[in-house]
Amino acid sequence: MKEKETETSLSRESVAMDKLRDRTDELELIISSLTIFALFSIPGWLFDKIADIYTHLSTSLAIAGIVGTSLLAGTSYGLAVCFLVHLMARAYWVGLIGLRSVFPDGINWSKTPGLGPLSRQYYRDTLPNLDAVIRSTDRLASSLFAVISMLTLSILWFGTILVLILVISGVIGARFGLTNTGMGVGAVILLVVFLCVPLLVYLLDAQLLARFSRLRENRILVGTVSFLRRIAGLAYPQRLVLPVQLTLQSNTRPVAFFIALILSTMVIVMVGNTSAAAWRNFTLSEEFVYLDSAQVQGGLRSTYYEDMPSSLDRLRGWPRVDSFNQGGSFARLFLPYHPLRDNLVLDQLCGSAEEAPDKIACLRQLWAVEIDGRAVSLEDFEAAERADLGMRGLIGLVPLGGLEPGLRRIEVVWNPSGEEDAVALDDRYTQVNSRYVIPIAFSPSFEMPLDTSDK
C-alpha cells in the first residue's frame, strides 16, 4: 500500500510539474521582454547617480561606489545580452511550434525549387526535422534562462563580498598612507579564497582521493578537504547556485560548460570596467595619436568653462571660469574643494580642520593662479557653494586689465608648495601637484556687427 501511495504521489507531482512547465514559457517571454530595457538603462542611471555625489564621497564610499557601479554595469549589460538571446530563442521556438501546427509533415522535399538531386539528398540527410529543432530550441531557451539566474546570484554575491573586502582593506591601508596597497592585499586575499581554495579542493578531492582510495581513510586529509570546501563555499551561495550549475553541467558537456561559465564571468567584469572607464574618460580610443591626453592638457577643455557643460564635469574637481569669451575687466574663477583629493594635503598644510585658525585661508594655500605669467592674489577669493555643480570651493576674480586682446591663458596650480615627499601622504597620489591651463579669448573692444537684414 505504501508503495502504491508513493507512486501515486510521485505521478501527481510529475503531472503538476508538467502543468507548471507549460506555463513557464509565457512567463519567460514576459520576463525577458520587460527586463531587457531595464537592464540596458540601469548602467546609465547608476553612473548619473554616482556622478551627482562623486566629489562628496569619502575614501570608503568612493571605493564602494566605483567598484559596485562597475560590477553592476557589467552584470546589467551581460544579463541584458543573455535575455536578448533568450528572447530570440524563445520567439524562434514559438514560430517553430506555429509552423509545426500548420505544416505537421515538415518539409515537402518534392517541391524544393532550386535544389538539385545531390543537394536535396544532402539536406535530407543533414537537416533535423521540426520536432528535433523545437526540442533543442526549447532546451536552449530554458537552460539559458536558468544560467541567467545563476549568473545574477553569483555575481551579486561576489560583488558584495568584493566591495566589503576592498572597503575594509582600503580604510585600513589609508591609516598607514597605503590605500592602494591595502586594496591590493584585500584583492589578493579574495582571489585566494575564490580561485585558489576551490582549485586546491579539486586537486585534493577530484584528483588525489579519486585516484588513491586508500587516502580516503586519512582523517587529516579528509578533514583538510572538508575545511577547504567550507571556505570555498564563501565564494557563492551554494544552495542557490549549485543545483542549477550541477544540473546543467552534468547534462551537457561538463568541461565546456565550466569553461564557458568562467569566461562569461570574466567578460562581465571586463565589460563593467570598460563601461566605468568610458564614463570617467573622454575616450578609450587609441587613435588620437596626434592629439592625445598629454597634448590637450595645456589646451582648451570644455570642463574649464561653465557654459560648456558635459557629463564629465561632475567627476572632475577642476578649476573653471564662466566662459571662454571674456570681454570685461575680470574673469570669474571657481576653485573646487574635493575632500577626497584635498583633505590629506590640507591637513599637512594646516594641521587639521579643527586646528586651522582660518579655514578659508588654509584653502587658499592649496592653489596658485597666474594670468599670462602674472601672479593673481587669492586674498579676495571667498567661500562658495555651487549647487548647480554640486561642489563647494573658492570663487574670485582674475583681473584682465592691461592685457592685450587675443588668446590669453590662466594657469592654476593645485598644491604649489608640494615637495617630492608629499606623495608619501598616501600611495593613491600619483603626482605631487597638478597644473591646469585655461585659455580665454580676451576681446575688451568687441563690437556687435550692424544689422543689415532690412537693407
Short mmCIF file of N, CA and C in Angstrom, two decimals, residues 30-169:
data_model
loop_
_atom_site.label_atom_id
_atom_site.label_comp_id
_atom_site.label_asym_id
_atom_site.label_seq_id
_atom_site.Cartn_x
_atom_site.Cartn_y
_atom_site.Cartn_z
N ILE A 30 7.58 37.02 -21.03
CA ILE A 30 7.22 38.29 -20.38
C ILE A 30 8.40 38.86 -19.62
N ILE A 31 9.08 38.00 -18.83
CA ILE A 31 10.21 38.48 -18.03
C ILE A 31 11.33 38.98 -18.93
N SER A 32 11.65 38.27 -19.98
CA SER A 32 12.74 38.67 -20.87
C SER A 32 12.45 40.00 -21.54
N SER A 33 11.23 40.13 -22.10
CA SER A 33 10.91 41.35 -22.83
C SER A 33 10.89 42.58 -21.93
N LEU A 34 10.41 42.42 -20.69
CA LEU A 34 10.36 43.56 -19.78
C LEU A 34 11.72 43.88 -19.17
N THR A 35 12.54 42.86 -18.99
CA THR A 35 13.83 43.06 -18.29
C THR A 35 14.89 43.64 -19.19
N ILE A 36 14.84 43.37 -20.49
CA ILE A 36 15.90 43.82 -21.40
C ILE A 36 16.05 45.33 -21.35
N PHE A 37 14.95 46.06 -21.46
CA PHE A 37 15.03 47.52 -21.48
C PHE A 37 15.52 48.07 -20.15
N ALA A 38 15.08 47.47 -19.06
CA ALA A 38 15.53 47.93 -17.74
C ALA A 38 17.03 47.71 -17.56
N LEU A 39 17.52 46.56 -17.99
CA LEU A 39 18.95 46.25 -17.81
C LEU A 39 19.84 47.16 -18.63
N PHE A 40 19.44 47.49 -19.85
CA PHE A 40 20.24 48.40 -20.66
C PHE A 40 20.21 49.83 -20.12
N SER A 41 19.19 50.16 -19.32
CA SER A 41 19.07 51.52 -18.78
C SER A 41 19.75 51.69 -17.43
N ILE A 42 19.92 50.59 -16.70
CA ILE A 42 20.46 50.67 -15.34
C ILE A 42 21.87 51.28 -15.29
N PRO A 43 22.84 50.86 -16.16
CA PRO A 43 24.19 51.44 -16.04
C PRO A 43 24.22 52.96 -16.16
N GLY A 44 23.51 53.52 -17.14
CA GLY A 44 23.49 54.97 -17.27
C GLY A 44 22.91 55.66 -16.06
N TRP A 45 21.83 55.08 -15.51
CA TRP A 45 21.23 55.64 -14.31
C TRP A 45 22.20 55.58 -13.13
N LEU A 46 22.92 54.47 -12.99
CA LEU A 46 23.88 54.34 -11.90
C LEU A 46 25.01 55.35 -12.03
N PHE A 47 25.55 55.51 -13.24
CA PHE A 47 26.64 56.45 -13.45
C PHE A 47 26.19 57.88 -13.14
N ASP A 48 24.97 58.22 -13.52
CA ASP A 48 24.47 59.57 -13.23
C ASP A 48 24.34 59.81 -11.73
N LYS A 49 23.85 58.82 -11.00
CA LYS A 49 23.68 58.98 -9.56
C LYS A 49 25.02 59.10 -8.85
N ILE A 50 25.99 58.29 -9.26
CA ILE A 50 27.32 58.38 -8.65
C ILE A 50 27.98 59.70 -8.99
N ALA A 51 27.80 60.15 -10.24
CA ALA A 51 28.41 61.42 -10.66
C ALA A 51 27.86 62.59 -9.85
N ASP A 52 26.59 62.53 -9.47
CA ASP A 52 25.99 63.63 -8.70
C ASP A 52 26.65 63.82 -7.34
N ILE A 53 27.17 62.74 -6.76
CA ILE A 53 27.74 62.83 -5.41
C ILE A 53 29.22 62.47 -5.39
N TYR A 54 29.84 62.38 -6.56
CA TYR A 54 31.21 61.86 -6.62
C TYR A 54 32.18 62.70 -5.81
N THR A 55 32.10 64.03 -5.92
CA THR A 55 33.05 64.89 -5.21
C THR A 55 32.71 65.00 -3.72
N HIS A 56 31.64 64.35 -3.26
CA HIS A 56 31.28 64.39 -1.85
C HIS A 56 31.72 63.13 -1.11
N LEU A 57 32.21 62.14 -1.84
CA LEU A 57 32.44 60.83 -1.25
C LEU A 57 33.73 60.77 -0.43
N SER A 58 33.68 59.98 0.62
CA SER A 58 34.88 59.68 1.38
C SER A 58 35.64 58.56 0.69
N THR A 59 36.77 58.16 1.27
CA THR A 59 37.58 57.10 0.65
C THR A 59 36.80 55.80 0.55
N SER A 60 36.17 55.39 1.64
CA SER A 60 35.44 54.11 1.64
C SER A 60 34.25 54.16 0.70
N LEU A 61 33.51 55.27 0.70
CA LEU A 61 32.35 55.36 -0.19
C LEU A 61 32.77 55.46 -1.65
N ALA A 62 33.89 56.11 -1.92
CA ALA A 62 34.38 56.17 -3.29
C ALA A 62 34.76 54.78 -3.80
N ILE A 63 35.42 54.00 -2.97
CA ILE A 63 35.78 52.63 -3.35
C ILE A 63 34.53 51.82 -3.62
N ALA A 64 33.57 51.87 -2.67
CA ALA A 64 32.34 51.10 -2.83
C ALA A 64 31.55 51.56 -4.05
N GLY A 65 31.50 52.87 -4.27
CA GLY A 65 30.74 53.39 -5.40
C GLY A 65 31.32 52.99 -6.73
N ILE A 66 32.63 53.14 -6.90
CA ILE A 66 33.26 52.83 -8.18
C ILE A 66 33.24 51.34 -8.47
N VAL A 67 33.64 50.52 -7.48
CA VAL A 67 33.67 49.07 -7.68
C VAL A 67 32.26 48.53 -7.88
N GLY A 68 31.33 48.96 -7.02
CA GLY A 68 29.96 48.48 -7.12
C GLY A 68 29.31 48.88 -8.43
N THR A 69 29.55 50.11 -8.88
CA THR A 69 28.97 50.56 -10.14
C THR A 69 29.55 49.79 -11.31
N SER A 70 30.85 49.52 -11.28
CA SER A 70 31.48 48.76 -12.37
C SER A 70 30.88 47.36 -12.47
N LEU A 71 30.75 46.68 -11.32
CA LEU A 71 30.21 45.32 -11.33
C LEU A 71 28.74 45.30 -11.74
N LEU A 72 27.96 46.25 -11.23
CA LEU A 72 26.54 46.28 -11.58
C LEU A 72 26.34 46.62 -13.05
N ALA A 73 27.20 47.51 -13.58
CA ALA A 73 27.09 47.84 -15.00
C ALA A 73 27.42 46.64 -15.87
N GLY A 74 28.52 45.94 -15.54
CA GLY A 74 28.87 44.75 -16.30
C GLY A 74 27.81 43.67 -16.20
N THR A 75 27.26 43.48 -14.99
CA THR A 75 26.20 42.50 -14.81
C THR A 75 24.97 42.86 -15.62
N SER A 76 24.60 44.14 -15.61
CA SER A 76 23.41 44.57 -16.34
C SER A 76 23.57 44.34 -17.84
N TYR A 77 24.72 44.74 -18.39
CA TYR A 77 24.93 44.54 -19.82
C TYR A 77 25.00 43.05 -20.17
N GLY A 78 25.70 42.27 -19.33
CA GLY A 78 25.80 40.84 -19.60
C GLY A 78 24.45 40.14 -19.55
N LEU A 79 23.66 40.46 -18.52
CA LEU A 79 22.34 39.85 -18.42
C LEU A 79 21.41 40.33 -19.52
N ALA A 80 21.54 41.60 -19.91
CA ALA A 80 20.70 42.10 -21.00
C ALA A 80 20.96 41.35 -22.29
N VAL A 81 22.24 41.07 -22.58
CA VAL A 81 22.57 40.30 -23.78
C VAL A 81 22.01 38.88 -23.67
N CYS A 82 22.14 38.26 -22.47
CA CYS A 82 21.60 36.92 -22.28
C CYS A 82 20.08 36.90 -22.45
N PHE A 83 19.40 37.89 -21.89
CA PHE A 83 17.95 37.96 -22.04
C PHE A 83 17.56 38.19 -23.51
N LEU A 84 18.37 38.97 -24.21
CA LEU A 84 18.08 39.21 -25.63
C LEU A 84 18.20 37.92 -26.43
N VAL A 85 19.27 37.16 -26.18
CA VAL A 85 19.43 35.87 -26.86
C VAL A 85 18.29 34.92 -26.47
N HIS A 86 17.94 34.93 -25.18
CA HIS A 86 16.84 34.07 -24.72
C HIS A 86 15.53 34.45 -25.41
N LEU A 87 15.27 35.75 -25.52
CA LEU A 87 14.03 36.19 -26.16
C LEU A 87 14.00 35.77 -27.63
N MET A 88 15.14 35.89 -28.31
CA MET A 88 15.19 35.46 -29.70
C MET A 88 14.99 33.96 -29.83
N ALA A 89 15.61 33.19 -28.93
CA ALA A 89 15.44 31.73 -28.98
C ALA A 89 14.01 31.33 -28.68
N ARG A 90 13.41 31.96 -27.67
CA ARG A 90 12.03 31.60 -27.34
C ARG A 90 11.07 32.05 -28.43
N ALA A 91 11.31 33.20 -29.05
CA ALA A 91 10.46 33.64 -30.16
C ALA A 91 10.61 32.69 -31.35
N TYR A 92 11.83 32.24 -31.59
CA TYR A 92 12.05 31.25 -32.66
C TYR A 92 11.32 29.96 -32.34
N TRP A 93 11.31 29.57 -31.07
CA TRP A 93 10.61 28.36 -30.64
C TRP A 93 9.11 28.48 -30.86
N VAL A 94 8.55 29.65 -30.53
CA VAL A 94 7.12 29.89 -30.76
C VAL A 94 6.79 29.80 -32.24
N GLY A 95 7.65 30.40 -33.07
CA GLY A 95 7.44 30.33 -34.51
C GLY A 95 7.49 28.90 -35.03
N LEU A 96 8.41 28.10 -34.48
CA LEU A 96 8.51 26.70 -34.91
C LEU A 96 7.26 25.91 -34.53
N ILE A 97 6.73 26.17 -33.34
CA ILE A 97 5.51 25.47 -32.92
C ILE A 97 4.35 25.84 -33.83
N GLY A 98 4.22 27.12 -34.17
CA GLY A 98 3.17 27.53 -35.09
C GLY A 98 3.34 26.90 -36.46
N LEU A 99 4.60 26.84 -36.92
CA LEU A 99 4.87 26.21 -38.22
C LEU A 99 4.55 24.72 -38.17
N ARG A 100 4.87 24.10 -37.04
CA ARG A 100 4.60 22.67 -36.89
C ARG A 100 3.11 22.36 -36.89
N SER A 101 2.32 23.26 -36.30
CA SER A 101 0.86 23.04 -36.27
C SER A 101 0.23 23.26 -37.64
N VAL A 102 0.80 24.14 -38.45
CA VAL A 102 0.25 24.41 -39.78
C VAL A 102 0.72 23.37 -40.79
N PHE A 103 1.99 23.01 -40.70
CA PHE A 103 2.58 22.03 -41.63
C PHE A 103 3.15 20.86 -40.82
N PRO A 104 2.30 19.97 -40.36
CA PRO A 104 2.78 18.88 -39.49
C PRO A 104 3.76 17.93 -40.17
N ASP A 105 3.73 17.87 -41.51
CA ASP A 105 4.63 16.95 -42.21
C ASP A 105 6.02 17.55 -42.45
N GLY A 106 6.20 18.80 -42.10
CA GLY A 106 7.51 19.41 -42.27
C GLY A 106 7.81 19.76 -43.71
N ILE A 107 9.04 19.58 -44.12
CA ILE A 107 9.49 19.97 -45.47
C ILE A 107 8.91 19.02 -46.51
N ASN A 108 8.35 19.58 -47.57
CA ASN A 108 7.88 18.80 -48.71
C ASN A 108 9.01 18.74 -49.73
N TRP A 109 9.78 17.68 -49.66
CA TRP A 109 11.00 17.61 -50.48
C TRP A 109 10.70 17.50 -51.97
N SER A 110 9.47 17.16 -52.33
CA SER A 110 9.13 17.09 -53.75
C SER A 110 8.93 18.46 -54.37
N LYS A 111 8.80 19.47 -53.52
CA LYS A 111 8.62 20.84 -54.01
C LYS A 111 9.69 21.73 -53.38
N THR A 112 10.90 21.57 -53.78
CA THR A 112 12.01 22.39 -53.28
C THR A 112 12.74 22.98 -54.47
N PRO A 113 12.21 24.09 -55.03
CA PRO A 113 12.84 24.68 -56.22
C PRO A 113 14.25 25.17 -55.92
N GLY A 114 15.11 25.04 -56.88
CA GLY A 114 16.48 25.49 -56.73
C GLY A 114 17.41 24.45 -56.19
N LEU A 115 16.90 23.29 -55.80
CA LEU A 115 17.75 22.23 -55.27
C LEU A 115 17.82 21.09 -56.28
N GLY A 116 19.05 20.70 -56.56
CA GLY A 116 19.25 19.55 -57.42
C GLY A 116 19.17 18.26 -56.63
N PRO A 117 19.27 17.14 -57.28
CA PRO A 117 19.15 15.86 -56.56
C PRO A 117 20.23 15.65 -55.52
N LEU A 118 21.44 16.09 -55.81
CA LEU A 118 22.52 15.91 -54.83
C LEU A 118 22.31 16.80 -53.60
N SER A 119 21.98 18.06 -53.84
CA SER A 119 21.74 18.97 -52.72
C SER A 119 20.53 18.54 -51.91
N ARG A 120 19.47 18.08 -52.62
CA ARG A 120 18.27 17.65 -51.92
C ARG A 120 18.58 16.46 -51.00
N GLN A 121 19.34 15.54 -51.51
CA GLN A 121 19.69 14.38 -50.70
C GLN A 121 20.58 14.76 -49.52
N TYR A 122 21.50 15.70 -49.77
CA TYR A 122 22.40 16.16 -48.70
C TYR A 122 21.59 16.82 -47.57
N TYR A 123 20.67 17.71 -47.90
CA TYR A 123 19.88 18.39 -46.88
C TYR A 123 18.92 17.43 -46.16
N ARG A 124 18.40 16.43 -46.87
CA ARG A 124 17.53 15.45 -46.23
C ARG A 124 18.30 14.62 -45.20
N ASP A 125 19.58 14.41 -45.47
CA ASP A 125 20.39 13.62 -44.55
C ASP A 125 20.90 14.44 -43.36
N THR A 126 21.07 15.73 -43.55
CA THR A 126 21.73 16.55 -42.53
C THR A 126 20.77 17.43 -41.73
N LEU A 127 19.70 17.93 -42.35
CA LEU A 127 18.81 18.85 -41.65
C LEU A 127 17.92 18.10 -40.67
N PRO A 128 17.76 18.60 -39.44
CA PRO A 128 16.85 17.96 -38.49
C PRO A 128 15.40 18.29 -38.83
N ASN A 129 14.47 17.47 -38.34
CA ASN A 129 13.06 17.77 -38.56
C ASN A 129 12.58 18.82 -37.56
N LEU A 130 11.36 19.29 -37.75
CA LEU A 130 10.84 20.36 -36.91
C LEU A 130 10.76 19.95 -35.44
N ASP A 131 10.40 18.72 -35.18
CA ASP A 131 10.30 18.28 -33.79
C ASP A 131 11.64 18.34 -33.07
N ALA A 132 12.70 17.94 -33.77
CA ALA A 132 14.03 17.98 -33.16
C ALA A 132 14.48 19.41 -32.92
N VAL A 133 14.20 20.29 -33.88
CA VAL A 133 14.58 21.70 -33.71
C VAL A 133 13.79 22.33 -32.57
N ILE A 134 12.50 21.99 -32.46
CA ILE A 134 11.68 22.54 -31.38
C ILE A 134 12.22 22.10 -30.02
N ARG A 135 12.58 20.83 -29.90
CA ARG A 135 13.12 20.33 -28.62
C ARG A 135 14.45 20.99 -28.27
N SER A 136 15.34 21.09 -29.26
CA SER A 136 16.65 21.69 -28.97
C SER A 136 16.53 23.17 -28.65
N THR A 137 15.64 23.89 -29.35
CA THR A 137 15.46 25.31 -29.06
C THR A 137 14.85 25.53 -27.69
N ASP A 138 13.88 24.68 -27.34
CA ASP A 138 13.27 24.77 -26.02
C ASP A 138 14.30 24.50 -24.93
N ARG A 139 15.15 23.52 -25.17
CA ARG A 139 16.19 23.20 -24.20
C ARG A 139 17.17 24.36 -24.05
N LEU A 140 17.54 24.98 -25.18
CA LEU A 140 18.46 26.12 -25.13
C LEU A 140 17.86 27.27 -24.36
N ALA A 141 16.60 27.61 -24.67
CA ALA A 141 15.97 28.75 -24.02
C ALA A 141 15.81 28.53 -22.53
N SER A 142 15.35 27.34 -22.14
CA SER A 142 15.16 27.06 -20.71
C SER A 142 16.50 27.03 -19.98
N SER A 143 17.51 26.43 -20.59
CA SER A 143 18.83 26.38 -19.96
C SER A 143 19.42 27.78 -19.82
N LEU A 144 19.26 28.61 -20.85
CA LEU A 144 19.80 29.96 -20.81
C LEU A 144 19.11 30.78 -19.73
N PHE A 145 17.81 30.59 -19.56
CA PHE A 145 17.08 31.32 -18.52
C PHE A 145 17.60 30.92 -17.14
N ALA A 146 17.89 29.65 -16.95
CA ALA A 146 18.44 29.21 -15.67
C ALA A 146 19.85 29.75 -15.46
N VAL A 147 20.65 29.79 -16.53
CA VAL A 147 22.01 30.32 -16.42
C VAL A 147 21.98 31.80 -16.04
N ILE A 148 21.00 32.54 -16.57
CA ILE A 148 20.88 33.96 -16.24
C ILE A 148 20.67 34.13 -14.74
N SER A 149 19.78 33.35 -14.17
CA SER A 149 19.52 33.44 -12.73
C SER A 149 20.77 33.07 -11.93
N MET A 150 21.47 32.04 -12.39
CA MET A 150 22.66 31.58 -11.68
C MET A 150 23.76 32.66 -11.73
N LEU A 151 23.96 33.27 -12.90
CA LEU A 151 24.97 34.31 -13.03
C LEU A 151 24.62 35.52 -12.17
N THR A 152 23.36 35.88 -12.15
CA THR A 152 22.95 37.04 -11.36
C THR A 152 23.27 36.84 -9.88
N LEU A 153 22.87 35.69 -9.35
CA LEU A 153 23.12 35.41 -7.93
C LEU A 153 24.62 35.35 -7.64
N SER A 154 25.38 34.71 -8.52
CA SER A 154 26.82 34.54 -8.29
C SER A 154 27.54 35.88 -8.30
N ILE A 155 27.24 36.72 -9.30
CA ILE A 155 27.96 37.98 -9.42
C ILE A 155 27.56 38.95 -8.33
N LEU A 156 26.28 38.98 -7.98
CA LEU A 156 25.86 39.86 -6.88
C LEU A 156 26.51 39.43 -5.56
N TRP A 157 26.59 38.14 -5.34
CA TRP A 157 27.27 37.63 -4.14
C TRP A 157 28.75 38.01 -4.16
N PHE A 158 29.38 37.75 -5.29
CA PHE A 158 30.80 38.09 -5.42
C PHE A 158 31.03 39.59 -5.29
N GLY A 159 30.17 40.39 -5.92
CA GLY A 159 30.33 41.83 -5.86
C GLY A 159 30.19 42.38 -4.46
N THR A 160 29.22 41.83 -3.71
CA THR A 160 29.04 42.30 -2.32
C THR A 160 30.27 42.00 -1.48
N ILE A 161 30.79 40.79 -1.60
CA ILE A 161 31.98 40.43 -0.84
C ILE A 161 33.18 41.26 -1.30
N LEU A 162 33.31 41.47 -2.61
CA LEU A 162 34.43 42.25 -3.13
C LEU A 162 34.41 43.68 -2.61
N VAL A 163 33.24 44.30 -2.63
CA VAL A 163 33.13 45.68 -2.14
C VAL A 163 33.49 45.75 -0.66
N LEU A 164 32.98 44.81 0.13
CA LEU A 164 33.28 44.82 1.57
C LEU A 164 34.77 44.64 1.83
N ILE A 165 35.39 43.70 1.12
CA ILE A 165 36.82 43.45 1.33
C ILE A 165 37.64 44.67 0.92
N LEU A 166 37.33 45.26 -0.24
CA LEU A 166 38.11 46.40 -0.71
C LEU A 166 37.93 47.62 0.17
N VAL A 167 36.70 47.84 0.65
CA VAL A 167 36.47 48.99 1.54
C VAL A 167 37.22 48.82 2.85
N ILE A 168 37.11 47.64 3.44
CA ILE A 168 37.80 47.41 4.72
C ILE A 168 39.32 47.50 4.55
N SER A 169 39.85 46.83 3.53
CA SER A 169 41.30 46.88 3.32
C SER A 169 41.77 48.27 2.93
#
